[in-house]
């Protein structure tokens, strides 16, 4: 590892930083501005429970672009302690494509998650305190939930959610600066009063205290890859229950100081990528110049019940979906040692028959050499000539839901009378101008994790609705969604060794 300031000096990048030791820094101010940056969005086919290597590919691609003489930065989400100690493990890449210092990043890092958790739970405590001392706002029902950055099944029963699913996480990731952060925090709906009117966080005297807790957390975190290239890791909303992208501030910072910015959006393109395009890009002056769909033969076989030829239709769905939003779509196969030449040739022919570029990436084993073909394809792309929106903000809430579900292949959206009453109330309010954020299983295009591949003519069922007014979207929960995961029977914490972390 190199001192982070030394890397900035070598690359002639003019930013003001605050160092957290030698290898981690917060970006306080960007002094330079690049107006010709290319933005690369990395997404995936529907993943298996262990993931398909999106983060590893993003890091490897950044390293390969830098090896080819391009100034590239990778921007990622911060890992949550829930998956780190749970089944999936950390989120710092793998093999020869990783970010350092990986153990610090996977655990406490710069304390951003702690700050978000503290701000969230301060608001909960203030709400309870207000009710205890007379309830001047006549709060009848509290919507705001406490959170913790851990998979904890028992706390789920008590109404806790995981920090990555909290509205304050989404708010921090979608805020442009600290003033915008303050405004968004004030707009959080904390509950309803006795007249069934919404009560907002700004009606309590705690917003300044919440901003103070978050004043450093809103600053992007700067670290490095294994090849001493820059990485910005900031924010960590889950893509199945939130919008699944790193912070707007991180993306804009990278676009100002790099020629090529590589970023990822959580899970498959039906989840994080759609939300990146619909929520993150909608109010910001950036849009992907190219979309890379990462996939593995393992995941495609899983989608075909062990049969690649049957499961490849899942890749077809993601190609079809992303081509609706970008003219530059590249499929990258994350190659595993057990993948055969026949399987790779079959996949290549299928992708090229879809008029799509195909590359094989081996960054896990080959590091900065493993994504050279992908990097060259990106360097040589033509300008993207497609920029579509799923719906207009002027559409009704019903139209927004129907258009989004139709894009996934659903022919019908089901909901009961309770959901209809909520939708009707939203439609008659100013919230009807907000975008929507679908919360569903990442394992399937549908809201049923057991339906794999590329299903057609299915229905989706709305099970809950939450207005994240501070974040600026309405969460439409479909199917069985958990806002607080539990630990698996066999989890990653059992494999962790003290000496590996003390001696990094």
Tab-separated table of C-alpha atoms in Angstrom:
chain	number	residue	atom	x	y	z
A	1	UNK	CA	0.000	0.000	0.000
A	2	UNK	CA	1.049	3.585	-0.677
A	3	UNK	CA	0.242	6.704	1.288
A	4	UNK	CA	-3.004	8.027	-0.179
A	5	UNK	CA	-1.588	11.545	-0.589
A	6	UNK	CA	1.374	10.133	-2.555
A	7	UNK	CA	-1.026	8.478	-5.017
A	8	UNK	CA	-2.879	11.772	-5.488
A	9	UNK	CA	0.417	13.583	-6.090
A	10	UNK	CA	1.586	11.011	-8.662
A	11	UNK	CA	-1.684	11.296	-10.564
A	12	UNK	CA	-1.699	15.123	-10.330
A	13	UNK	CA	-5.125	15.139	-8.712
A	14	UNK	CA	-5.843	18.323	-6.784
A	15	UNK	CA	-8.181	17.567	-3.884
A	16	UNK	CA	-8.186	18.593	-0.255
A	17	UNK	CA	-8.272	15.527	1.979
A	18	UNK	CA	-8.359	14.637	5.651
A	19	UNK	CA	-6.323	11.481	6.256
A	20	UNK	CA	-7.463	8.675	8.534
A	21	UNK	CA	-3.990	7.167	8.860
A	22	UNK	CA	-1.817	6.547	5.799
A	23	UNK	CA	-4.228	4.666	3.567
A	24	UNK	CA	-7.700	6.134	4.103
A	25	UNK	CA	-8.880	9.704	3.604
A	26	UNK	CA	-12.027	11.792	3.522
A	27	UNK	CA	-12.353	14.162	0.556
A	28	UNK	CA	-13.059	17.653	1.900
A	29	UNK	CA	-12.894	19.601	-1.352
A	30	UNK	CA	-12.321	18.963	-5.063
A	31	UNK	CA	-10.260	21.751	-6.623
A	32	UNK	CA	-10.116	20.438	-10.200
A	33	UNK	CA	-13.006	19.781	-12.564
A	34	UNK	CA	-13.091	17.340	-15.484
A	35	UNK	CA	-15.980	17.848	-17.905
A	36	UNK	CA	-15.161	14.934	-20.247
A	37	UNK	CA	-15.354	11.940	-17.911
A	38	UNK	CA	-16.888	8.661	-19.025
A	39	UNK	CA	-19.202	6.866	-16.582
A	40	UNK	CA	-19.246	3.055	-16.649
A	41	UNK	CA	-22.102	1.285	-14.849
A	42	UNK	CA	-21.487	-2.349	-13.878
A	43	UNK	CA	-24.554	-4.498	-13.273
A	44	UNK	CA	-25.329	-8.212	-13.360
A	45	UNK	CA	-27.671	-11.026	-14.234
A	46	UNK	CA	-29.812	-12.284	-11.329
A	47	UNK	CA	-27.193	-13.449	-8.837
A	48	UNK	CA	-26.841	-16.517	-6.672
A	49	UNK	CA	-26.668	-15.964	-2.903
A	50	UNK	CA	-22.869	-15.537	-2.975
A	51	UNK	CA	-22.852	-12.926	-5.756
A	52	UNK	CA	-21.272	-13.066	-9.208
A	53	UNK	CA	-18.266	-10.749	-8.814
A	54	UNK	CA	-19.617	-7.307	-9.728
A	55	UNK	CA	-17.382	-5.552	-7.208
A	56	UNK	CA	-14.359	-7.618	-8.252
A	57	UNK	CA	-15.023	-6.808	-11.912
A	58	UNK	CA	-15.417	-3.089	-11.165
A	59	UNK	CA	-12.073	-3.000	-9.356
A	60	UNK	CA	-10.333	-5.101	-12.018
A	61	UNK	CA	-11.696	-2.897	-14.799
A	62	UNK	CA	-10.423	0.219	-13.036
A	63	UNK	CA	-6.967	-1.358	-12.733
A	64	UNK	CA	-6.956	-2.394	-16.414
A	65	UNK	CA	-8.005	1.087	-17.575
A	66	UNK	CA	-5.176	2.575	-15.534
A	67	UNK	CA	-2.709	0.066	-17.005
A	68	UNK	CA	-3.758	1.280	-20.463
A	69	UNK	CA	-2.843	4.822	-19.447
A	70	UNK	CA	-6.304	6.097	-18.553
A	71	UNK	CA	-6.969	7.901	-15.285
A	72	UNK	CA	-9.700	5.705	-13.810
A	73	UNK	CA	-11.356	5.616	-10.390
A	74	UNK	CA	-13.713	2.939	-9.112
A	75	UNK	CA	-16.602	4.062	-6.890
A	76	UNK	CA	-18.262	1.446	-4.701
A	77	UNK	CA	-20.660	1.082	-1.796
A	78	UNK	CA	-19.432	0.557	1.749
A	79	UNK	CA	-19.860	-2.960	3.147
A	80	UNK	CA	-22.497	-3.553	5.814
A	81	UNK	CA	-21.550	-5.541	8.910
A	82	UNK	CA	-24.660	-7.678	8.405
A	83	UNK	CA	-23.379	-9.483	5.285
A	84	UNK	CA	-19.743	-9.237	6.490
A	85	UNK	CA	-20.560	-11.418	9.513
A	86	UNK	CA	-23.343	-13.264	7.682
A	87	UNK	CA	-23.336	-15.678	4.778
A	88	UNK	CA	-22.016	-13.457	1.984
A	89	UNK	CA	-18.949	-11.955	3.666
A	90	UNK	CA	-17.147	-8.707	2.825
A	91	UNK	CA	-17.385	-6.449	-0.205
A	92	UNK	CA	-13.837	-5.445	-1.092
A	93	UNK	CA	-13.289	-7.585	-4.188
A	94	UNK	CA	-11.342	-10.808	-4.371
A	95	UNK	CA	-8.191	-12.514	-5.647
A	96	UNK	CA	-5.968	-9.923	-7.351
A	97	UNK	CA	-8.782	-7.386	-7.770
A	98	UNK	CA	-9.413	-5.814	-4.386
A	99	UNK	CA	-9.386	-2.553	-2.447
A	100	UNK	CA	-7.153	-1.822	0.532
A	101	UNK	CA	-7.134	-1.732	3.523
A	102	UNK	CA	-9.796	-4.393	3.087
A	103	UNK	CA	-10.307	-5.369	6.719
A	104	UNK	CA	-10.741	-1.762	7.826
A	105	UNK	CA	-13.156	-1.133	4.943
A	106	UNK	CA	-15.198	-4.246	5.765
A	107	UNK	CA	-15.488	-3.353	9.440
A	108	UNK	CA	-15.714	0.135	10.998
A	109	UNK	CA	-13.967	1.996	8.127
A	110	UNK	CA	-14.402	5.749	8.776
A	111	UNK	CA	-17.475	5.327	10.961
A	112	UNK	CA	-20.052	6.370	8.342
A	113	UNK	CA	-22.463	3.544	9.175
A	114	UNK	CA	-22.142	4.313	12.892
A	115	UNK	CA	-22.950	7.979	12.221
A	116	UNK	CA	-25.991	7.050	10.110
A	117	UNK	CA	-27.194	4.593	12.750
A	118	UNK	CA	-26.724	7.214	15.477
A	119	UNK	CA	-28.595	9.919	13.550
A	120	UNK	CA	-31.430	7.489	12.831
A	121	UNK	CA	-31.748	6.372	16.444
A	122	UNK	CA	-31.440	9.930	17.757
A	123	UNK	CA	-34.552	10.761	15.747
A	124	UNK	CA	-36.335	7.734	17.239
A	125	UNK	CA	-35.348	8.794	20.761
A	126	UNK	CA	-36.492	12.381	20.132
A	127	UNK	CA	-39.873	11.168	18.840
A	128	UNK	CA	-40.385	9.044	21.958
A	129	UNK	CA	-39.214	11.926	24.153
A	130	UNK	CA	-41.664	14.316	22.492
A	131	UNK	CA	-44.545	11.906	23.095
A	132	UNK	CA	-43.442	11.327	26.706
A	133	UNK	CA	-43.388	15.046	27.497
A	134	UNK	CA	-46.913	15.907	26.398
A	135	UNK	CA	-47.059	15.039	22.672
A	136	UNK	CA	-47.685	18.593	21.426
A	137	UNK	CA	-47.749	17.327	17.811
A	138	UNK	CA	-50.481	14.806	18.757
A	139	UNK	CA	-48.558	11.942	17.160
A	140	UNK	CA	-50.874	8.936	16.841
A	141	UNK	CA	-48.694	6.456	14.951
A	142	UNK	CA	-44.900	6.404	14.519
A	143	UNK	CA	-43.499	5.206	11.181
A	144	UNK	CA	-39.802	5.840	11.803
A	145	UNK	CA	-37.924	2.711	12.932
A	146	UNK	CA	-34.727	2.196	14.871
A	147	UNK	CA	-31.822	0.564	13.034
A	148	UNK	CA	-28.560	-1.263	13.616
A	149	UNK	CA	-25.815	-2.376	11.213
A	150	UNK	CA	-26.130	-6.080	11.951
A	151	UNK	CA	-28.160	-9.106	10.884
A	152	UNK	CA	-30.273	-9.643	14.008
A	153	UNK	CA	-33.422	-11.755	13.844
A	154	UNK	CA	-34.519	-10.922	17.389
A	155	UNK	CA	-34.376	-7.176	16.768
A	156	UNK	CA	-36.509	-7.709	13.664
A	157	UNK	CA	-39.292	-8.853	16.006
A	158	UNK	CA	-38.894	-5.595	17.931
A	159	UNK	CA	-39.276	-3.487	14.790
A	160	UNK	CA	-35.633	-2.692	14.005
A	161	UNK	CA	-34.342	-2.497	10.430
A	162	UNK	CA	-30.771	-2.862	9.181
A	163	UNK	CA	-28.928	0.445	8.691
A	164	UNK	CA	-28.475	-0.146	4.953
A	165	UNK	CA	-32.286	-0.186	4.600
A	166	UNK	CA	-32.844	3.027	6.566
A	167	UNK	CA	-34.126	6.203	4.956
A	168	UNK	CA	-31.202	8.153	6.397
A	169	UNK	CA	-28.781	5.907	4.492
A	170	UNK	CA	-30.678	6.700	1.283
A	171	UNK	CA	-30.786	10.398	2.184
A	172	UNK	CA	-27.032	10.602	2.723
A	173	UNK	CA	-26.401	8.814	-0.578
A	174	UNK	CA	-28.723	11.089	-2.577
A	175	UNK	CA	-27.741	14.425	-0.992
A	176	UNK	CA	-25.591	16.835	-3.012
A	177	UNK	CA	-24.129	18.688	-0.029
A	178	UNK	CA	-24.641	19.254	3.678
A	179	UNK	CA	-27.401	21.841	3.146
A	180	UNK	CA	-29.314	19.436	0.917
A	181	UNK	CA	-28.739	16.759	3.571
A	182	UNK	CA	-30.303	19.007	6.228
A	183	UNK	CA	-33.322	19.743	4.038
A	184	UNK	CA	-33.885	16.065	3.272
A	185	UNK	CA	-33.603	15.050	6.943
A	186	UNK	CA	-36.276	17.591	7.807
A	187	UNK	CA	-38.585	16.102	5.177
A	188	UNK	CA	-38.622	12.623	6.750
A	189	UNK	CA	-42.171	11.538	7.575
A	190	UNK	CA	-41.988	10.281	11.160
A	191	UNK	CA	-45.662	9.302	11.491
A	192	UNK	CA	-49.210	10.619	11.480
A	193	UNK	CA	-51.150	12.726	13.977
A	194	UNK	CA	-54.660	12.306	15.357
A	195	UNK	CA	-56.090	13.966	12.231
A	196	UNK	CA	-54.273	11.406	10.037
A	197	UNK	CA	-51.934	14.146	8.775
A	198	UNK	CA	-48.252	13.445	8.202
A	199	UNK	CA	-45.783	14.609	10.853
A	200	UNK	CA	-42.291	15.596	9.661
A	201	UNK	CA	-38.913	15.395	11.362
A	202	UNK	CA	-38.426	19.167	10.931
A	203	UNK	CA	-41.296	19.688	13.390
A	204	UNK	CA	-38.949	18.387	16.086
A	205	UNK	CA	-35.865	20.321	17.216
A	206	UNK	CA	-33.320	17.660	16.283
A	207	UNK	CA	-32.324	18.230	12.645
A	208	UNK	CA	-29.221	20.281	13.480
A	209	UNK	CA	-28.077	17.562	15.893
A	210	UNK	CA	-28.602	14.913	13.202
A	211	UNK	CA	-26.600	16.941	10.669
A	212	UNK	CA	-23.781	17.341	13.195
A	213	UNK	CA	-23.655	13.551	13.572
A	214	UNK	CA	-23.462	13.214	9.769
A	215	UNK	CA	-21.129	16.130	8.940
A	216	UNK	CA	-18.152	13.849	8.237
A	217	UNK	CA	-20.168	10.877	6.992
A	218	UNK	CA	-21.331	12.848	3.932
A	219	UNK	CA	-17.714	13.245	2.773
A	220	UNK	CA	-16.533	10.511	0.341
A	221	UNK	CA	-13.933	7.972	1.488
A	222	UNK	CA	-10.770	7.614	-0.592
A	223	UNK	CA	-8.780	4.352	-0.582
A	224	UNK	CA	-6.768	2.354	-3.144
A	225	UNK	CA	-6.819	-0.837	-5.183
A	226	UNK	CA	-4.150	-3.515	-4.974
A	227	UNK	CA	-2.362	-1.737	-7.847
A	228	UNK	CA	-2.380	1.628	-6.041
A	229	UNK	CA	-5.178	3.096	-8.119
A	230	UNK	CA	-7.774	5.287	-6.450
A	231	UNK	CA	-11.102	4.008	-5.184
A	232	UNK	CA	-13.945	5.961	-3.600
A	233	UNK	CA	-16.124	3.896	-1.269
A	234	UNK	CA	-19.082	5.751	0.178
A	235	UNK	CA	-22.596	4.895	1.309
A	236	UNK	CA	-24.196	1.480	1.283
A	237	UNK	CA	-27.938	1.153	0.633
A	238	UNK	CA	-29.079	-2.357	-0.277
A	239	UNK	CA	-30.517	-2.687	-3.794
A	240	UNK	CA	-33.336	-5.085	-2.928
A	241	UNK	CA	-34.873	-2.843	-0.236
A	242	UNK	CA	-33.425	0.569	-1.148
A	243	UNK	CA	-31.896	2.156	-4.263
A	244	UNK	CA	-28.628	0.190	-4.132
A	245	UNK	CA	-26.061	2.758	-5.321
A	246	UNK	CA	-23.154	4.573	-3.710
A	247	UNK	CA	-23.458	8.276	-2.968
A	248	UNK	CA	-24.136	11.046	-5.465
A	249	UNK	CA	-21.279	12.985	-3.847
A	250	UNK	CA	-18.880	10.082	-4.488
A	251	UNK	CA	-19.904	9.767	-8.143
A	252	UNK	CA	-19.633	13.511	-8.768
A	253	UNK	CA	-16.263	13.670	-7.000
A	254	UNK	CA	-14.908	10.851	-9.171
A	255	UNK	CA	-16.288	12.411	-12.369
A	256	UNK	CA	-14.466	15.641	-11.517
A	257	UNK	CA	-11.052	14.015	-11.077
A	258	UNK	CA	-10.984	10.971	-13.395
A	259	UNK	CA	-11.289	10.239	-17.111
A	260	UNK	CA	-13.137	6.958	-16.542
A	261	UNK	CA	-15.361	6.344	-13.513
A	262	UNK	CA	-16.381	2.736	-12.884
A	263	UNK	CA	-19.333	2.250	-10.545
A	264	UNK	CA	-21.644	-0.612	-9.649
A	265	UNK	CA	-25.295	-0.956	-8.687
A	266	UNK	CA	-26.474	-3.770	-6.454
A	267	UNK	CA	-27.774	-7.178	-7.574
A	268	UNK	CA	-29.112	-7.638	-11.126
A	269	UNK	CA	-30.074	-4.952	-13.617
A	270	UNK	CA	-33.728	-5.377	-12.575
A	271	UNK	CA	-32.714	-4.008	-9.171
A	272	UNK	CA	-29.749	-1.653	-8.722
A	273	UNK	CA	-29.212	-0.635	-12.351
A	274	UNK	CA	-32.842	0.381	-12.900
A	275	UNK	CA	-32.743	2.409	-9.688
A	276	UNK	CA	-29.414	3.972	-10.681
A	277	UNK	CA	-30.995	5.133	-13.933
A	278	UNK	CA	-34.393	6.058	-12.510
A	279	UNK	CA	-33.562	7.542	-9.093
A	280	UNK	CA	-29.872	8.456	-8.941
A	281	UNK	CA	-29.486	9.869	-12.462
A	282	UNK	CA	-32.895	11.563	-12.647
A	283	UNK	CA	-31.961	14.710	-10.703
A	284	UNK	CA	-28.220	14.706	-11.358
A	285	UNK	CA	-26.194	15.741	-14.365
A	286	UNK	CA	-24.715	12.331	-15.184
A	287	UNK	CA	-25.733	9.175	-17.053
A	288	UNK	CA	-23.784	6.011	-17.945
A	289	UNK	CA	-21.829	6.142	-21.200
A	290	UNK	CA	-21.726	2.353	-21.182
A	291	UNK	CA	-23.377	-0.441	-19.193
A	292	UNK	CA	-21.466	-3.649	-18.439
A	293	UNK	CA	-23.515	-6.739	-17.572
A	294	UNK	CA	-21.395	-9.062	-15.460
A	295	UNK	CA	-22.395	-12.726	-15.443
A	296	UNK	CA	-21.100	-16.171	-14.624
A	297	UNK	CA	-21.798	-19.559	-16.127
A	298	UNK	CA	-22.566	-20.659	-12.566
A	299	UNK	CA	-25.446	-18.172	-12.204
A	300	UNK	CA	-26.845	-18.921	-15.665
A	301	UNK	CA	-26.824	-22.644	-14.916
A	302	UNK	CA	-28.595	-21.882	-11.639
A	303	UNK	CA	-31.272	-19.999	-13.578
A	304	UNK	CA	-31.638	-23.038	-15.842
A	305	UNK	CA	-31.803	-25.613	-13.035
A	306	UNK	CA	-28.283	-26.763	-13.896
A	307	UNK	CA	-28.623	-26.319	-17.665
A	308	UNK	CA	-26.729	-23.436	-19.313
A	309	UNK	CA	-28.789	-23.523	-22.515
A	310	UNK	CA	-31.974	-23.233	-20.472
A	311	UNK	CA	-30.650	-20.588	-18.068
A	312	UNK	CA	-29.078	-18.283	-20.648
A	313	UNK	CA	-32.501	-16.683	-21.111
A	314	UNK	CA	-31.833	-14.807	-17.860
A	315	UNK	CA	-28.911	-13.054	-19.542
A	316	UNK	CA	-31.195	-12.351	-22.499
A	317	UNK	CA	-33.607	-10.511	-20.195
A	318	UNK	CA	-30.864	-8.290	-18.779
A	319	UNK	CA	-29.477	-7.492	-22.242
A	320	UNK	CA	-32.969	-6.611	-23.486
A	321	UNK	CA	-33.626	-4.469	-20.406
A	322	UNK	CA	-30.388	-2.488	-20.485
A	323	UNK	CA	-30.599	-1.909	-24.250
A	324	UNK	CA	-33.764	0.075	-23.563
A	325	UNK	CA	-31.630	2.603	-21.660
A	326	UNK	CA	-28.232	2.592	-23.369
A	327	UNK	CA	-26.830	1.913	-26.841
A	328	UNK	CA	-23.525	0.699	-25.363
A	329	UNK	CA	-24.111	-2.601	-23.562
A	330	UNK	CA	-21.251	-5.061	-23.039
A	331	UNK	CA	-21.505	-8.541	-21.501
A	332	UNK	CA	-18.511	-9.578	-19.403
A	333	UNK	CA	-18.142	-13.204	-18.351
A	334	UNK	CA	-16.455	-13.554	-14.964
A	335	UNK	CA	-14.529	-16.713	-15.837
A	336	UNK	CA	-14.094	-19.487	-13.294
A	337	UNK	CA	-11.518	-22.276	-13.677
A	338	UNK	CA	-14.242	-24.903	-14.156
A	339	UNK	CA	-15.808	-23.069	-17.121
A	340	UNK	CA	-15.245	-25.028	-20.337
A	341	UNK	CA	-14.334	-23.679	-23.779
A	342	UNK	CA	-17.576	-25.098	-25.179
A	343	UNK	CA	-19.628	-23.224	-22.577
A	344	UNK	CA	-17.794	-19.956	-23.200
A	345	UNK	CA	-18.121	-20.307	-26.980
A	346	UNK	CA	-21.850	-20.973	-26.619
A	347	UNK	CA	-22.258	-17.892	-24.433
A	348	UNK	CA	-20.209	-15.724	-26.805
A	349	UNK	CA	-22.271	-16.769	-29.838
A	350	UNK	CA	-25.517	-16.106	-27.971
A	351	UNK	CA	-24.462	-12.610	-26.877
A	352	UNK	CA	-23.129	-11.616	-30.288
A	353	UNK	CA	-26.378	-12.831	-31.850
A	354	UNK	CA	-28.068	-10.234	-29.614
A	355	UNK	CA	-25.869	-7.561	-31.273
A	356	UNK	CA	-23.953	-7.116	-28.054
A	357	UNK	CA	-20.216	-7.067	-27.310
A	358	UNK	CA	-18.844	-10.042	-25.355
A	359	UNK	CA	-15.605	-10.281	-23.370
A	360	UNK	CA	-14.096	-12.737	-20.918
A	361	UNK	CA	-12.702	-11.203	-17.721
A	362	UNK	CA	-10.219	-12.917	-15.407
A	363	UNK	CA	-9.427	-10.158	-12.901
A	364	UNK	CA	-9.641	-12.501	-9.898
A	365	UNK	CA	-6.632	-14.496	-11.128
A	366	UNK	CA	-4.920	-11.961	-13.405
A	367	UNK	CA	-5.481	-8.625	-11.661
A	368	UNK	CA	-4.848	-5.573	-13.851
A	369	UNK	CA	-4.347	-7.821	-16.905
A	370	UNK	CA	-7.692	-9.571	-16.455
A	371	UNK	CA	-9.972	-6.848	-17.871
A	372	UNK	CA	-7.812	-5.501	-20.709
A	373	UNK	CA	-10.273	-6.640	-23.396
A	374	UNK	CA	-13.178	-5.032	-21.536
A	375	UNK	CA	-11.181	-1.842	-20.967
A	376	UNK	CA	-10.339	-1.587	-24.679
A	377	UNK	CA	-13.991	-2.052	-25.628
A	378	UNK	CA	-14.929	0.783	-23.270
A	379	UNK	CA	-12.185	3.087	-24.555
A	380	UNK	CA	-13.423	2.544	-28.114
A	381	UNK	CA	-17.168	2.984	-27.533
A	382	UNK	CA	-19.188	5.471	-29.520
A	383	UNK	CA	-21.343	8.056	-27.762
A	384	UNK	CA	-24.459	6.632	-26.140
A	385	UNK	CA	-27.539	7.768	-28.074
A	386	UNK	CA	-30.263	6.362	-25.811
A	387	UNK	CA	-31.494	7.975	-22.601
A	388	UNK	CA	-34.959	6.830	-21.649
A	389	UNK	CA	-37.035	7.143	-18.503
A	390	UNK	CA	-39.298	4.363	-17.225
A	391	UNK	CA	-42.090	6.850	-16.560
A	392	UNK	CA	-42.750	10.555	-16.161
A	393	UNK	CA	-42.960	12.034	-12.678
A	394	UNK	CA	-46.315	13.422	-13.805
A	395	UNK	CA	-47.663	9.884	-14.215
A	396	UNK	CA	-50.023	8.660	-11.510
A	397	UNK	CA	-48.628	6.387	-8.807
A	398	UNK	CA	-50.561	3.529	-10.425
A	399	UNK	CA	-48.992	4.255	-13.831
A	400	UNK	CA	-45.488	4.369	-12.345
A	401	UNK	CA	-45.949	0.976	-10.717
A	402	UNK	CA	-47.561	-0.602	-13.779
A	403	UNK	CA	-44.915	0.723	-16.190
A	404	UNK	CA	-42.056	-0.494	-13.979
A	405	UNK	CA	-43.573	-3.942	-13.482
A	406	UNK	CA	-44.374	-4.215	-17.200
A	407	UNK	CA	-40.704	-3.504	-17.917
A	408	UNK	CA	-39.865	-6.575	-15.810
A	409	UNK	CA	-42.386	-8.664	-17.742
A	410	UNK	CA	-45.356	-8.577	-15.368
A	411	UNK	CA	-48.804	-8.407	-16.935
A	412	UNK	CA	-50.694	-7.716	-13.707
A	413	UNK	CA	-50.098	-5.990	-10.370
A	414	UNK	CA	-52.114	-7.245	-7.396
A	415	UNK	CA	-52.922	-5.328	-4.209
A	416	UNK	CA	-55.550	-5.493	-1.486
A	417	UNK	CA	-57.911	-2.792	-0.215
A	418	UNK	CA	-55.394	-1.568	2.393
A	419	UNK	CA	-52.772	-0.947	-0.301
A	420	UNK	CA	-55.356	0.725	-2.553
A	421	UNK	CA	-56.255	3.176	0.215
A	422	UNK	CA	-52.568	4.088	0.627
A	423	UNK	CA	-52.116	4.509	-3.134
A	424	UNK	CA	-55.222	6.685	-3.374
A	425	UNK	CA	-53.978	8.865	-0.508
A	426	UNK	CA	-50.605	9.288	-2.247
A	427	UNK	CA	-52.306	10.113	-5.539
A	428	UNK	CA	-54.204	12.980	-3.906
A	429	UNK	CA	-51.046	14.404	-2.283
A	430	UNK	CA	-47.863	16.120	-3.476
A	431	UNK	CA	-46.040	12.793	-3.064
A	432	UNK	CA	-47.552	11.634	-6.353
A	433	UNK	CA	-44.660	13.457	-8.095
A	434	UNK	CA	-42.032	11.224	-6.481
A	435	UNK	CA	-40.326	8.320	-8.298
A	436	UNK	CA	-40.865	4.798	-6.999
A	437	UNK	CA	-38.366	2.275	-5.637
A	438	UNK	CA	-39.390	-1.375	-6.015
A	439	UNK	CA	-38.342	-3.598	-3.097
A	440	UNK	CA	-38.349	-7.285	-4.021
A	441	UNK	CA	-36.244	-10.426	-4.122
A	442	UNK	CA	-32.983	-10.083	-6.094
A	443	UNK	CA	-32.985	-13.783	-6.993
A	444	UNK	CA	-35.700	-13.446	-9.622
A	445	UNK	CA	-37.024	-10.927	-12.122
A	446	UNK	CA	-40.380	-11.475	-10.383
A	447	UNK	CA	-41.308	-11.016	-6.712
A	448	UNK	CA	-40.973	-14.786	-6.135
A	449	UNK	CA	-37.416	-16.037	-5.565
A	450	UNK	CA	-38.333	-19.505	-6.840
A	451	UNK	CA	-39.220	-18.298	-10.359
A	452	UNK	CA	-35.935	-18.253	-12.280
A	453	UNK	CA	-34.782	-17.570	-15.840
A	454	UNK	CA	-36.806	-15.203	-18.054
A	455	UNK	CA	-40.448	-15.666	-17.008
A	456	UNK	CA	-43.263	-14.074	-18.973
A	457	UNK	CA	-46.880	-13.149	-18.226
A	458	UNK	CA	-46.560	-13.228	-14.441
A	459	UNK	CA	-48.204	-11.080	-11.777
A	460	UNK	CA	-46.576	-9.130	-8.942
A	461	UNK	CA	-48.149	-8.363	-5.573
A	462	UNK	CA	-47.720	-5.177	-3.554
A	463	UNK	CA	-47.399	-6.056	0.139
A	464	UNK	CA	-46.457	-2.686	1.637
A	465	UNK	CA	-45.806	0.962	0.767
A	466	UNK	CA	-43.554	3.465	2.531
A	467	UNK	CA	-43.031	7.106	1.595
A	468	UNK	CA	-39.320	7.962	1.916
A	469	UNK	CA	-39.985	11.666	1.502
A	470	UNK	CA	-36.531	12.722	2.674
A	471	UNK	CA	-34.835	10.375	0.232
A	472	UNK	CA	-37.290	11.458	-2.439
A	473	UNK	CA	-38.953	8.201	-3.468
A	474	UNK	CA	-41.809	5.859	-2.562
A	475	UNK	CA	-40.832	2.294	-1.606
A	476	UNK	CA	-43.178	-0.281	-3.155
A	477	UNK	CA	-42.588	-3.617	-1.412
A	478	UNK	CA	-43.493	-6.692	-3.455
A	479	UNK	CA	-43.540	-10.255	-2.204
A	480	UNK	CA	-41.826	-11.249	1.039
A	481	UNK	CA	-39.267	-8.561	1.930
A	482	UNK	CA	-37.234	-8.445	5.158
A	483	UNK	CA	-35.931	-5.050	6.277
A	484	UNK	CA	-33.826	-6.816	8.932
A	485	UNK	CA	-32.034	-10.010	7.818
A	486	UNK	CA	-30.996	-12.781	10.172
A	487	UNK	CA	-27.696	-14.646	10.342
A	488	UNK	CA	-27.437	-17.940	8.465
A	489	UNK	CA	-26.864	-21.219	10.308
A	490	UNK	CA	-23.307	-21.186	8.948
A	491	UNK	CA	-22.049	-17.612	8.798
A	492	UNK	CA	-18.832	-15.824	7.980
A	493	UNK	CA	-18.111	-14.767	11.584
A	494	UNK	CA	-17.217	-18.403	12.350
A	495	UNK	CA	-14.373	-18.307	9.806
A	496	UNK	CA	-12.779	-15.058	11.004
A	497	UNK	CA	-9.364	-15.267	12.704
A	498	UNK	CA	-8.115	-12.541	15.011
A	499	UNK	CA	-4.535	-12.615	13.696
A	500	UNK	CA	-5.679	-11.944	10.119
A	501	UNK	CA	-7.181	-8.635	11.205
A	502	UNK	CA	-4.602	-7.511	13.740
A	503	UNK	CA	-1.662	-8.100	11.394
A	504	UNK	CA	-3.036	-6.566	8.161
